PDB file of C-alpha atoms and ligand atoms in Angstrom:
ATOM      1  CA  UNK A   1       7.403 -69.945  15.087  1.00 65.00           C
ATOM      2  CA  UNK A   2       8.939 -73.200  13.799  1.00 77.00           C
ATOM      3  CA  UNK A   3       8.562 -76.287  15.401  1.00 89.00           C
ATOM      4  CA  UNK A   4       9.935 -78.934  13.314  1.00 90.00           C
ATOM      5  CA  UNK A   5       9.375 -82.422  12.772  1.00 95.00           C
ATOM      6  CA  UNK A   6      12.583 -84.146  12.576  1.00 96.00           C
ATOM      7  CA  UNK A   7      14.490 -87.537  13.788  1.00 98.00           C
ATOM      8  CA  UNK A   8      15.792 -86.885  17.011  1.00 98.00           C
ATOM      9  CA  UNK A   9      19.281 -87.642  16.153  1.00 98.00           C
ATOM     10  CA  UNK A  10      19.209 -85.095  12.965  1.00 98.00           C
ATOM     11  CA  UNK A  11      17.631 -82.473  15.130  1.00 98.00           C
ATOM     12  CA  UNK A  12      19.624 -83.042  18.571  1.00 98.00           C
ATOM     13  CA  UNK A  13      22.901 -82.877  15.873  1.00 98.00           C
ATOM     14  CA  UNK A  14      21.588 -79.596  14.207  1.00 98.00           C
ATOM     15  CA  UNK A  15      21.376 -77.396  17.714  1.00 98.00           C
ATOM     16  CA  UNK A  16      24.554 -79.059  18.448  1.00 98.00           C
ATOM     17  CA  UNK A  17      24.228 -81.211  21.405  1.00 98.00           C
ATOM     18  CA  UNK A  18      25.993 -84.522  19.965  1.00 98.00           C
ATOM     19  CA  UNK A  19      26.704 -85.495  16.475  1.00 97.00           C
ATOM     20  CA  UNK A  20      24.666 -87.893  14.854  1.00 97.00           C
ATOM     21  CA  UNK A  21      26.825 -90.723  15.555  1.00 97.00           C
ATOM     22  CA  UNK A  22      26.931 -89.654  19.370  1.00 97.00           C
ATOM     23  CA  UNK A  23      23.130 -89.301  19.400  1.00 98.00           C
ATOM     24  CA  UNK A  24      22.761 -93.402  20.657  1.00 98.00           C
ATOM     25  CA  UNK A  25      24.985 -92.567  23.680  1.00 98.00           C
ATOM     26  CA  UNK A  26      23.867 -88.964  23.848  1.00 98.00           C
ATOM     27  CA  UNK A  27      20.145 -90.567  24.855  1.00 98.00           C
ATOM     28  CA  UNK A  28      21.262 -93.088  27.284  1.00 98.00           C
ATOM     29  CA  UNK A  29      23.623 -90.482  29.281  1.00 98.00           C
ATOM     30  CA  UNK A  30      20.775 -87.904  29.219  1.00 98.00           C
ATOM     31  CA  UNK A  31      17.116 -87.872  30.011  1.00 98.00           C
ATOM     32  CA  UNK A  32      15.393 -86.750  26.533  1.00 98.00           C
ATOM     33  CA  UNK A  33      11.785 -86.880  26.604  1.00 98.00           C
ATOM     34  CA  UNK A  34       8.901 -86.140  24.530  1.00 98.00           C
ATOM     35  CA  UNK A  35       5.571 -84.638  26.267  1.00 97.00           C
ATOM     36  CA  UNK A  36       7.433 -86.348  29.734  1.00 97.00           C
ATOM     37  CA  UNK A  37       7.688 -89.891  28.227  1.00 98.00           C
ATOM     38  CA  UNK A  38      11.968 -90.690  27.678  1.00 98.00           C
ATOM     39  CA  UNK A  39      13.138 -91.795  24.086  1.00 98.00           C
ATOM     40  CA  UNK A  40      16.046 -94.075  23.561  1.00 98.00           C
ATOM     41  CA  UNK A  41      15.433 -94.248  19.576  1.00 98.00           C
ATOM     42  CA  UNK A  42      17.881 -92.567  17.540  1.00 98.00           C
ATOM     43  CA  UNK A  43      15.646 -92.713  14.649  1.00 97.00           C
ATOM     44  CA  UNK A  44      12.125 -91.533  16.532  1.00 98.00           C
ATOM     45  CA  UNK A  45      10.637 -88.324  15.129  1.00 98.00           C
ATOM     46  CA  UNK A  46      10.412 -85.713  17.332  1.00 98.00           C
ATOM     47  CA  UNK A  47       8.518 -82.072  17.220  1.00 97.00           C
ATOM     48  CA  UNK A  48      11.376 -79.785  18.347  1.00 97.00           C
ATOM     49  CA  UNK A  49       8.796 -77.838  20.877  1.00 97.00           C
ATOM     50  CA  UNK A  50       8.187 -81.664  22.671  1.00 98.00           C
ATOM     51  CA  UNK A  51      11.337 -82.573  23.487  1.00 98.00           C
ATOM     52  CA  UNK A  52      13.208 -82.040  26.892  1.00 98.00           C
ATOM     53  CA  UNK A  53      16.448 -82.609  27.808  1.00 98.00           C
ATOM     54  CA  UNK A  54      16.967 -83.177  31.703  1.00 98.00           C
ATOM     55  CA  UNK A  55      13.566 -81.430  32.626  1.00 98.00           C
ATOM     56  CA  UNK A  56      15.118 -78.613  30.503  1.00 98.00           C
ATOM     57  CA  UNK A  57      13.646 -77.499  26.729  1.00 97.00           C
ATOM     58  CA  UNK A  58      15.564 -77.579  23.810  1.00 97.00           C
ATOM     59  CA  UNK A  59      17.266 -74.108  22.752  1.00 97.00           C
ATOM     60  CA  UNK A  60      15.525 -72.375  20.178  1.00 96.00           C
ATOM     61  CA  UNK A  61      15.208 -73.956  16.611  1.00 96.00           C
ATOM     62  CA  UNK A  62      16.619 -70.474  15.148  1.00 96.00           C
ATOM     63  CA  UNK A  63      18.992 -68.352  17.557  1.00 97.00           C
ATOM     64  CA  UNK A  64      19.770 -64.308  16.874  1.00 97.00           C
ATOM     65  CA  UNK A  65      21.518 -62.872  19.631  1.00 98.00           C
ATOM     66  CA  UNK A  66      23.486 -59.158  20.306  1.00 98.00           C
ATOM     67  CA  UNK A  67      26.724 -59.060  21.770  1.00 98.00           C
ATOM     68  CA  UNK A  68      28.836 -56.770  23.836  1.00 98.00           C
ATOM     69  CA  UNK A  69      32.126 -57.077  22.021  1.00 98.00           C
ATOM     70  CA  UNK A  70      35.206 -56.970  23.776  1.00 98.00           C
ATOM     71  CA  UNK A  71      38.118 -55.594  22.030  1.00 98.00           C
ATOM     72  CA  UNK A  72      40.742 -58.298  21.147  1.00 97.00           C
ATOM     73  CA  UNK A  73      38.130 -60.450  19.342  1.00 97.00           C
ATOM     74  CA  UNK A  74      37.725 -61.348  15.875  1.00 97.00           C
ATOM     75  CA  UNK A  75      34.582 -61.466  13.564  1.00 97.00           C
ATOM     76  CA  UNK A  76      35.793 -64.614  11.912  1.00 94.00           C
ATOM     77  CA  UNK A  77      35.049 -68.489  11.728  1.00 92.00           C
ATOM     78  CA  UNK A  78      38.488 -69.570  10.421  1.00 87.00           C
ATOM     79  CA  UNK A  79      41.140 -66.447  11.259  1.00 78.00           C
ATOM     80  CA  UNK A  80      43.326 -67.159  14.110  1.00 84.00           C
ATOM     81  CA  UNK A  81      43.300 -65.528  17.264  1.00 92.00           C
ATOM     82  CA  UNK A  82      40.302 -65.121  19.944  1.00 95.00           C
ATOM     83  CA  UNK A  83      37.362 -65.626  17.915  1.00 96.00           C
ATOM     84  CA  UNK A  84      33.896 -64.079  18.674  1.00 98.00           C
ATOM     85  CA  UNK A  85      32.252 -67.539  18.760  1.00 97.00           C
ATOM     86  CA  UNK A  86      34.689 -68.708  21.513  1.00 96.00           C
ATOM     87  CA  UNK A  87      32.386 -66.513  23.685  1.00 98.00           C
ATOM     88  CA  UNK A  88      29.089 -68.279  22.720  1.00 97.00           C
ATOM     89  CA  UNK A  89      28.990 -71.832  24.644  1.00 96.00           C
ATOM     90  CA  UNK A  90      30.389 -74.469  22.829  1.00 96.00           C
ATOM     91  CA  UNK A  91      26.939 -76.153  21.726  1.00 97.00           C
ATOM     92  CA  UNK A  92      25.734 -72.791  20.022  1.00 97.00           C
ATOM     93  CA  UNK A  93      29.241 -73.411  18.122  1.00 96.00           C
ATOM     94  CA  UNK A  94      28.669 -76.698  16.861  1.00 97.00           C
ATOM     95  CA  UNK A  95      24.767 -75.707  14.983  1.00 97.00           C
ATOM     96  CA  UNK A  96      23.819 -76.410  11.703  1.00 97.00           C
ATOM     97  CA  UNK A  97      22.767 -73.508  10.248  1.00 97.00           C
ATOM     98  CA  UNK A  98      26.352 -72.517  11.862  1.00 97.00           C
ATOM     99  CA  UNK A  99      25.491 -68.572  13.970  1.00 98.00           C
ATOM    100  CA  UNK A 100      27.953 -65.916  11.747  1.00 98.00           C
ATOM    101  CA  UNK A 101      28.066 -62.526  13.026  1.00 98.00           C
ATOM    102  CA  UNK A 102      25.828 -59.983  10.850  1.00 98.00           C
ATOM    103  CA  UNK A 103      28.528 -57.845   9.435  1.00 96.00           C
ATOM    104  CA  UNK A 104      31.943 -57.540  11.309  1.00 96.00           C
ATOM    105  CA  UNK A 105      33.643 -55.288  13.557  1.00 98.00           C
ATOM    106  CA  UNK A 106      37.203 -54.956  13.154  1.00 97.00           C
ATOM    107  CA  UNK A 107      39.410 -56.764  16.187  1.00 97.00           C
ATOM    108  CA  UNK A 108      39.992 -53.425  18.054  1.00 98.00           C
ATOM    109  CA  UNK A 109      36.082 -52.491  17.709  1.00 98.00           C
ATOM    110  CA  UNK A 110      33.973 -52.722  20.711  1.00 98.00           C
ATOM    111  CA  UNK A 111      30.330 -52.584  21.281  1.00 98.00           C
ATOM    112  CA  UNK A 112      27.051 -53.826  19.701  1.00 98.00           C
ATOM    113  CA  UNK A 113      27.006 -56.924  17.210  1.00 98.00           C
ATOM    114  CA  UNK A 114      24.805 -59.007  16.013  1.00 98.00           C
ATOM    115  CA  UNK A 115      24.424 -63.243  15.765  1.00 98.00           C
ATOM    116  CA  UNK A 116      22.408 -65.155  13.663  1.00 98.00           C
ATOM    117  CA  UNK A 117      21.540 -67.913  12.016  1.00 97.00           C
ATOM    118  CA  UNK A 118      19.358 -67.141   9.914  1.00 97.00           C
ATOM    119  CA  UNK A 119      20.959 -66.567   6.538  1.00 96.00           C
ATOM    120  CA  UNK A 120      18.225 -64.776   4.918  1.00 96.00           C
ATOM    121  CA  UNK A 121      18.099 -62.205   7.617  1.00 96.00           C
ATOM    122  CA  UNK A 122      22.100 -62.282   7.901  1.00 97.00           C
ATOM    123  CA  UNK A 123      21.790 -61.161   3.942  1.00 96.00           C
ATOM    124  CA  UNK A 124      18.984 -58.906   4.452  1.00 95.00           C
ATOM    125  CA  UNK A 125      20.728 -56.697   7.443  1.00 96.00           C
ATOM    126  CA  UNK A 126      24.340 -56.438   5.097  1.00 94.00           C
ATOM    127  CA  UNK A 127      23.445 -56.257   1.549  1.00 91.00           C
ATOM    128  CA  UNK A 128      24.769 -52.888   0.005  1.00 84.00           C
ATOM    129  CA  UNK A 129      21.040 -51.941  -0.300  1.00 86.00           C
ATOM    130  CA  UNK A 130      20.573 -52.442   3.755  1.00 91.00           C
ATOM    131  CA  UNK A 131      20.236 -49.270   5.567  1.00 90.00           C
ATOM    132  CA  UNK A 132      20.323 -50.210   8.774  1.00 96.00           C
ATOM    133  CA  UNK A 133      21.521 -47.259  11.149  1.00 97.00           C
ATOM    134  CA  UNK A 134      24.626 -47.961  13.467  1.00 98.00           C
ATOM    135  CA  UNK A 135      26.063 -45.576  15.863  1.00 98.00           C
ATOM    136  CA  UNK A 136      29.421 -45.487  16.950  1.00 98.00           C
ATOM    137  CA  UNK A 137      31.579 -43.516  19.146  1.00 98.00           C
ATOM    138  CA  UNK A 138      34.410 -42.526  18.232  1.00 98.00           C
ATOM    139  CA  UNK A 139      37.805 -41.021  19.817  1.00 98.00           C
ATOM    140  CA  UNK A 140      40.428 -39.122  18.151  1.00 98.00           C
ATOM    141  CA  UNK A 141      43.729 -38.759  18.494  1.00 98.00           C
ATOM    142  CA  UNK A 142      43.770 -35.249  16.703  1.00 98.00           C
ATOM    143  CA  UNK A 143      41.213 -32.241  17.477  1.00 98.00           C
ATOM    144  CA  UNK A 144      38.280 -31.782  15.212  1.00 98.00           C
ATOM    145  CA  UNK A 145      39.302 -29.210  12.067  1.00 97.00           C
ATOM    146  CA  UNK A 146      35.917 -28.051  12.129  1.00 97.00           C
ATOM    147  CA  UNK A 147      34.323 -29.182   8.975  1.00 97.00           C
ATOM    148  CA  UNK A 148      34.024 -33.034   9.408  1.00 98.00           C
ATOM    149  CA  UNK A 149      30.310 -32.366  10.259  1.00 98.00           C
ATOM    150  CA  UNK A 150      29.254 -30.534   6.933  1.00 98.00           C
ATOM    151  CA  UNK A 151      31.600 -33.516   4.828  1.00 98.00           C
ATOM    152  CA  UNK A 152      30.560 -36.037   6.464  1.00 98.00           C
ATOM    153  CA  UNK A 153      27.132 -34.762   6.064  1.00 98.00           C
ATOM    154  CA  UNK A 154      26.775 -33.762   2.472  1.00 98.00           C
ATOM    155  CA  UNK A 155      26.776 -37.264   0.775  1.00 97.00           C
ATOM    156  CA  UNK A 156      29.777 -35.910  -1.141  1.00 97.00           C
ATOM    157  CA  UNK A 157      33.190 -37.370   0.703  1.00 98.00           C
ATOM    158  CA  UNK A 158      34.919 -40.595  -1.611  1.00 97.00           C
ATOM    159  CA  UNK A 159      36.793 -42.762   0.063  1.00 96.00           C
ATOM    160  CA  UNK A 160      40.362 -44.046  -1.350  1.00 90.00           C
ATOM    161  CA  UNK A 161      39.637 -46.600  -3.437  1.00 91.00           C
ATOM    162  CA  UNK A 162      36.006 -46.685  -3.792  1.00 94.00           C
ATOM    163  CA  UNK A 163      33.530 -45.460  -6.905  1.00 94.00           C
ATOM    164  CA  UNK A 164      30.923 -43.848  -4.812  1.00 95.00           C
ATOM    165  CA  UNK A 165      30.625 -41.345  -2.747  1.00 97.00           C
ATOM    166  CA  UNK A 166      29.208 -42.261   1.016  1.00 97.00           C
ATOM    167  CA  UNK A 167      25.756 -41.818   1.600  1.00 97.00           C
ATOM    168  CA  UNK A 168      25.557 -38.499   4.425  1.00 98.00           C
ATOM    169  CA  UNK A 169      26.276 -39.404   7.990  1.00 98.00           C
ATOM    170  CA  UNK A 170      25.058 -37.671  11.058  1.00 98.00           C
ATOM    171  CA  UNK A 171      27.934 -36.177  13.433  1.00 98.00           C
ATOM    172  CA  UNK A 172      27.925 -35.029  17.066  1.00 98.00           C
ATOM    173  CA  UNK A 173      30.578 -33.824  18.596  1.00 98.00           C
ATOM    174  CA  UNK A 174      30.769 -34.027  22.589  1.00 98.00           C
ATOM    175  CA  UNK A 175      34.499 -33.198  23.058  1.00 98.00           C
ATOM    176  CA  UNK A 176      37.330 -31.812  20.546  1.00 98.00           C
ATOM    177  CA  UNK A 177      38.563 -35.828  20.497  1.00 98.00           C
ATOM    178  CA  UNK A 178      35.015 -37.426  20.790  1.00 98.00           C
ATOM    179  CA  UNK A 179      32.117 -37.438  18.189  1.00 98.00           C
ATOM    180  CA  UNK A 180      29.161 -39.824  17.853  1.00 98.00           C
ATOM    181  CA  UNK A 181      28.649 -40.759  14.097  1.00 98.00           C
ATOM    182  CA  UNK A 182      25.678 -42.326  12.291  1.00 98.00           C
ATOM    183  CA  UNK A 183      25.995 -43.911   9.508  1.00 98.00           C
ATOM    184  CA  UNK A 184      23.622 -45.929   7.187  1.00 96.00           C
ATOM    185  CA  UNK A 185      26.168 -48.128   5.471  1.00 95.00           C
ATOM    186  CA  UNK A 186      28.919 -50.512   6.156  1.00 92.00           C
ATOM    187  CA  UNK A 187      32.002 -49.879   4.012  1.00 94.00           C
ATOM    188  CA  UNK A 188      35.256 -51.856   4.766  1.00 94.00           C
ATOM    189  CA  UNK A 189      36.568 -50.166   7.545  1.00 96.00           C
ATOM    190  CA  UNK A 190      34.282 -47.390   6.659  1.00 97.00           C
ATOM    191  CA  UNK A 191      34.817 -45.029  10.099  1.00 98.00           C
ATOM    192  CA  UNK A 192      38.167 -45.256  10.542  1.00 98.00           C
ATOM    193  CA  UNK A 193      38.684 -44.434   6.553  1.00 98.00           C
ATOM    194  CA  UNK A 194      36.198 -41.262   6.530  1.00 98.00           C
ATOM    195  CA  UNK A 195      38.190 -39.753   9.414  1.00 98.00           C
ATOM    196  CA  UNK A 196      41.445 -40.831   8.124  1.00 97.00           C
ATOM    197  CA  UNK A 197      40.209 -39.009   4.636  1.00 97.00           C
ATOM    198  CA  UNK A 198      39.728 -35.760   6.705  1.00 98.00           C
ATOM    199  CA  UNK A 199      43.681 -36.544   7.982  1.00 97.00           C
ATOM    200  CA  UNK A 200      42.627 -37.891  11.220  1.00 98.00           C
ATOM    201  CA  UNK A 201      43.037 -41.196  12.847  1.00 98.00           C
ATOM    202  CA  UNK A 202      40.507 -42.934  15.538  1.00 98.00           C
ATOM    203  CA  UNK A 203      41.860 -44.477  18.532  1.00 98.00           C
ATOM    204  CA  UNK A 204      39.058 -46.305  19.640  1.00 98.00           C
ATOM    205  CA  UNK A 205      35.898 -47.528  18.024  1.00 98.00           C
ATOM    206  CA  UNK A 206      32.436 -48.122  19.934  1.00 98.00           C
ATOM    207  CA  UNK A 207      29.377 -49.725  18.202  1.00 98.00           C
ATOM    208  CA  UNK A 208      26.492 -47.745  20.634  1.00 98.00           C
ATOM    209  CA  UNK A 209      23.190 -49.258  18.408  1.00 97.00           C
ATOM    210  CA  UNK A 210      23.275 -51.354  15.580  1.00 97.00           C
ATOM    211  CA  UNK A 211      19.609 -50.413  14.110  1.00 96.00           C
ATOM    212  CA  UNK A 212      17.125 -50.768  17.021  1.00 96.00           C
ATOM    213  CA  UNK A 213      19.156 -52.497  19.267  1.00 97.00           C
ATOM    214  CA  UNK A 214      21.853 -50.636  21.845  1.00 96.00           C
ATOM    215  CA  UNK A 215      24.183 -52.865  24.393  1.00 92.00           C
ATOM    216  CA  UNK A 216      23.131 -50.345  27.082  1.00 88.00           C
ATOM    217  CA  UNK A 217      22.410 -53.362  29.704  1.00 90.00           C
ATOM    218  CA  UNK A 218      25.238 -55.713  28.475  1.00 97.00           C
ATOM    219  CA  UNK A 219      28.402 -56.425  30.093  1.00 98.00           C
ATOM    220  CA  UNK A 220      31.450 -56.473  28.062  1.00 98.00           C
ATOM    221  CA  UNK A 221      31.257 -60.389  26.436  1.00 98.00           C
ATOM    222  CA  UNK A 222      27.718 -60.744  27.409  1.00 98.00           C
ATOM    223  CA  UNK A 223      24.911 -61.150  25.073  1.00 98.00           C
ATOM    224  CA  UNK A 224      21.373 -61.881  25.114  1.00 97.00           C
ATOM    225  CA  UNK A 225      19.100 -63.711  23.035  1.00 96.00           C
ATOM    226  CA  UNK A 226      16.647 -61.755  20.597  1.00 95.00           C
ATOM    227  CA  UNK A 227      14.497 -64.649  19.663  1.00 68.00           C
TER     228      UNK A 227
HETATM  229  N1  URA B 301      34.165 -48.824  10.880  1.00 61.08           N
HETATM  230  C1  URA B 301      35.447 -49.186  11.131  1.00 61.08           C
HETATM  231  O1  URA B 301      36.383 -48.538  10.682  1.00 61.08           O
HETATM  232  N2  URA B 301      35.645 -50.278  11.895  1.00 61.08           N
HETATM  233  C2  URA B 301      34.646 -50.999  12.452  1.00 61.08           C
HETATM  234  O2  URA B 301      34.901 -51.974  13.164  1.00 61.08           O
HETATM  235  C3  URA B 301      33.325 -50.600  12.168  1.00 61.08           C
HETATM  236  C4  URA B 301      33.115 -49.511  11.374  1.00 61.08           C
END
């Protein structure tokens, strides 16, 4: 666990609850304590795991969080539309490490996604050599031909423009239309172009689990924090 010594300003700035020029009025408007005793010095160091603001403790020093994500959203910091941030309240916005999403969904994708950070981890989780497992449902607008399982399975199916063939992916189908599909990787686009390969198209995209963690007791837009 970190618990960082810091000036209060820098640190207040860095979790995003007033800039470093705001800190000054930022500690007269607000009650900020440390171990129950109130500060009004910009420039006092604080340990982040003393400090309260308003009776209430600070958020954490490093946030990772899972999403529900609605459709209509974009995995982006600077594309325009409705940006997956603009879900996150505003002070989680304005960190320093800044919270990027750990790989992307596309803007019609809904389901499991996660926040962080934590660049390290953010690298670790969607490096090419990552093999996290994510599991998507997917609908069709065509019926299955028959032989996407065995493709899709046999580590042998190139995709239009790439060098490599995909590692194998694990298919279930639970209607003609409907299929659950694991995969290990996280090529551009990568479901929509293996079915497309196969002369199909997907309709709608559902992240179920991204590794260990499902959005089984998430609302659409809701998310919860994992540390
Ligand atoms: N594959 C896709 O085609 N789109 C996504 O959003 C995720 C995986």
């Amino acid at each position: 666990m970190q618990n960082s010594y810091k000036r209060v300003d820098a640190h207040l700035s860095s979790l995003g609850y007033c800039s470093r020029s705001e800190a000054k009025k930022f500690l007269k408007m607000f009650q900020v304590c440390v171990n129950g005793v109130r500060i009004f010095d910009v420039d006092k160091k604080v340990y982040h795991d003393d400090v309260t603001i308003d009776d209430k403790v600070l958020d954490p020093e490093s946030i990772t969080l899972l999403m529900h994500k609605p459709s209509g959203v974009i995995c982006s910091h600077d594309d325009i539309g409705v940006l997956i941030y603009s879900l996150l309240p505003e002070r989680y916005t304005k960190r320093n490490p800044k919270i990027a999403t750990i790989g992307r969904l596309d803007g019609d994708t809904t389901g499991a996604i996660l926040l962080t950070d934590d660049g390290a981890l953010n690298h670790r989780l969607t490096s090419p050599k990552s093999d996290v497992s994510k599991l998507y449902e997917v609908t069709l607008t065509e019926p299955l031909r028959g032989d996407e399982e065995e493709i899709f399975a046999s580590g042998t199916l190139l995709l239009k423009g790439e060098k490599k063939p995909l590692l194998p992916a694990n298919m279930k189908i639970i209607t003609e239309t409907l299929v659950h599909l694991e995969i290990n990787e996280g090529k551009y686009h990568q479901v929509k172009r293996m079915f497309a390969a196969l002369g199909n198209k997907v309709i709608a995209l559902h992240r179920i689990r991204f590794g260990e963690y499902s959005i089984e007791n998430l609302a659409v837009g809701e998310y919860k924090l994992l540390s």
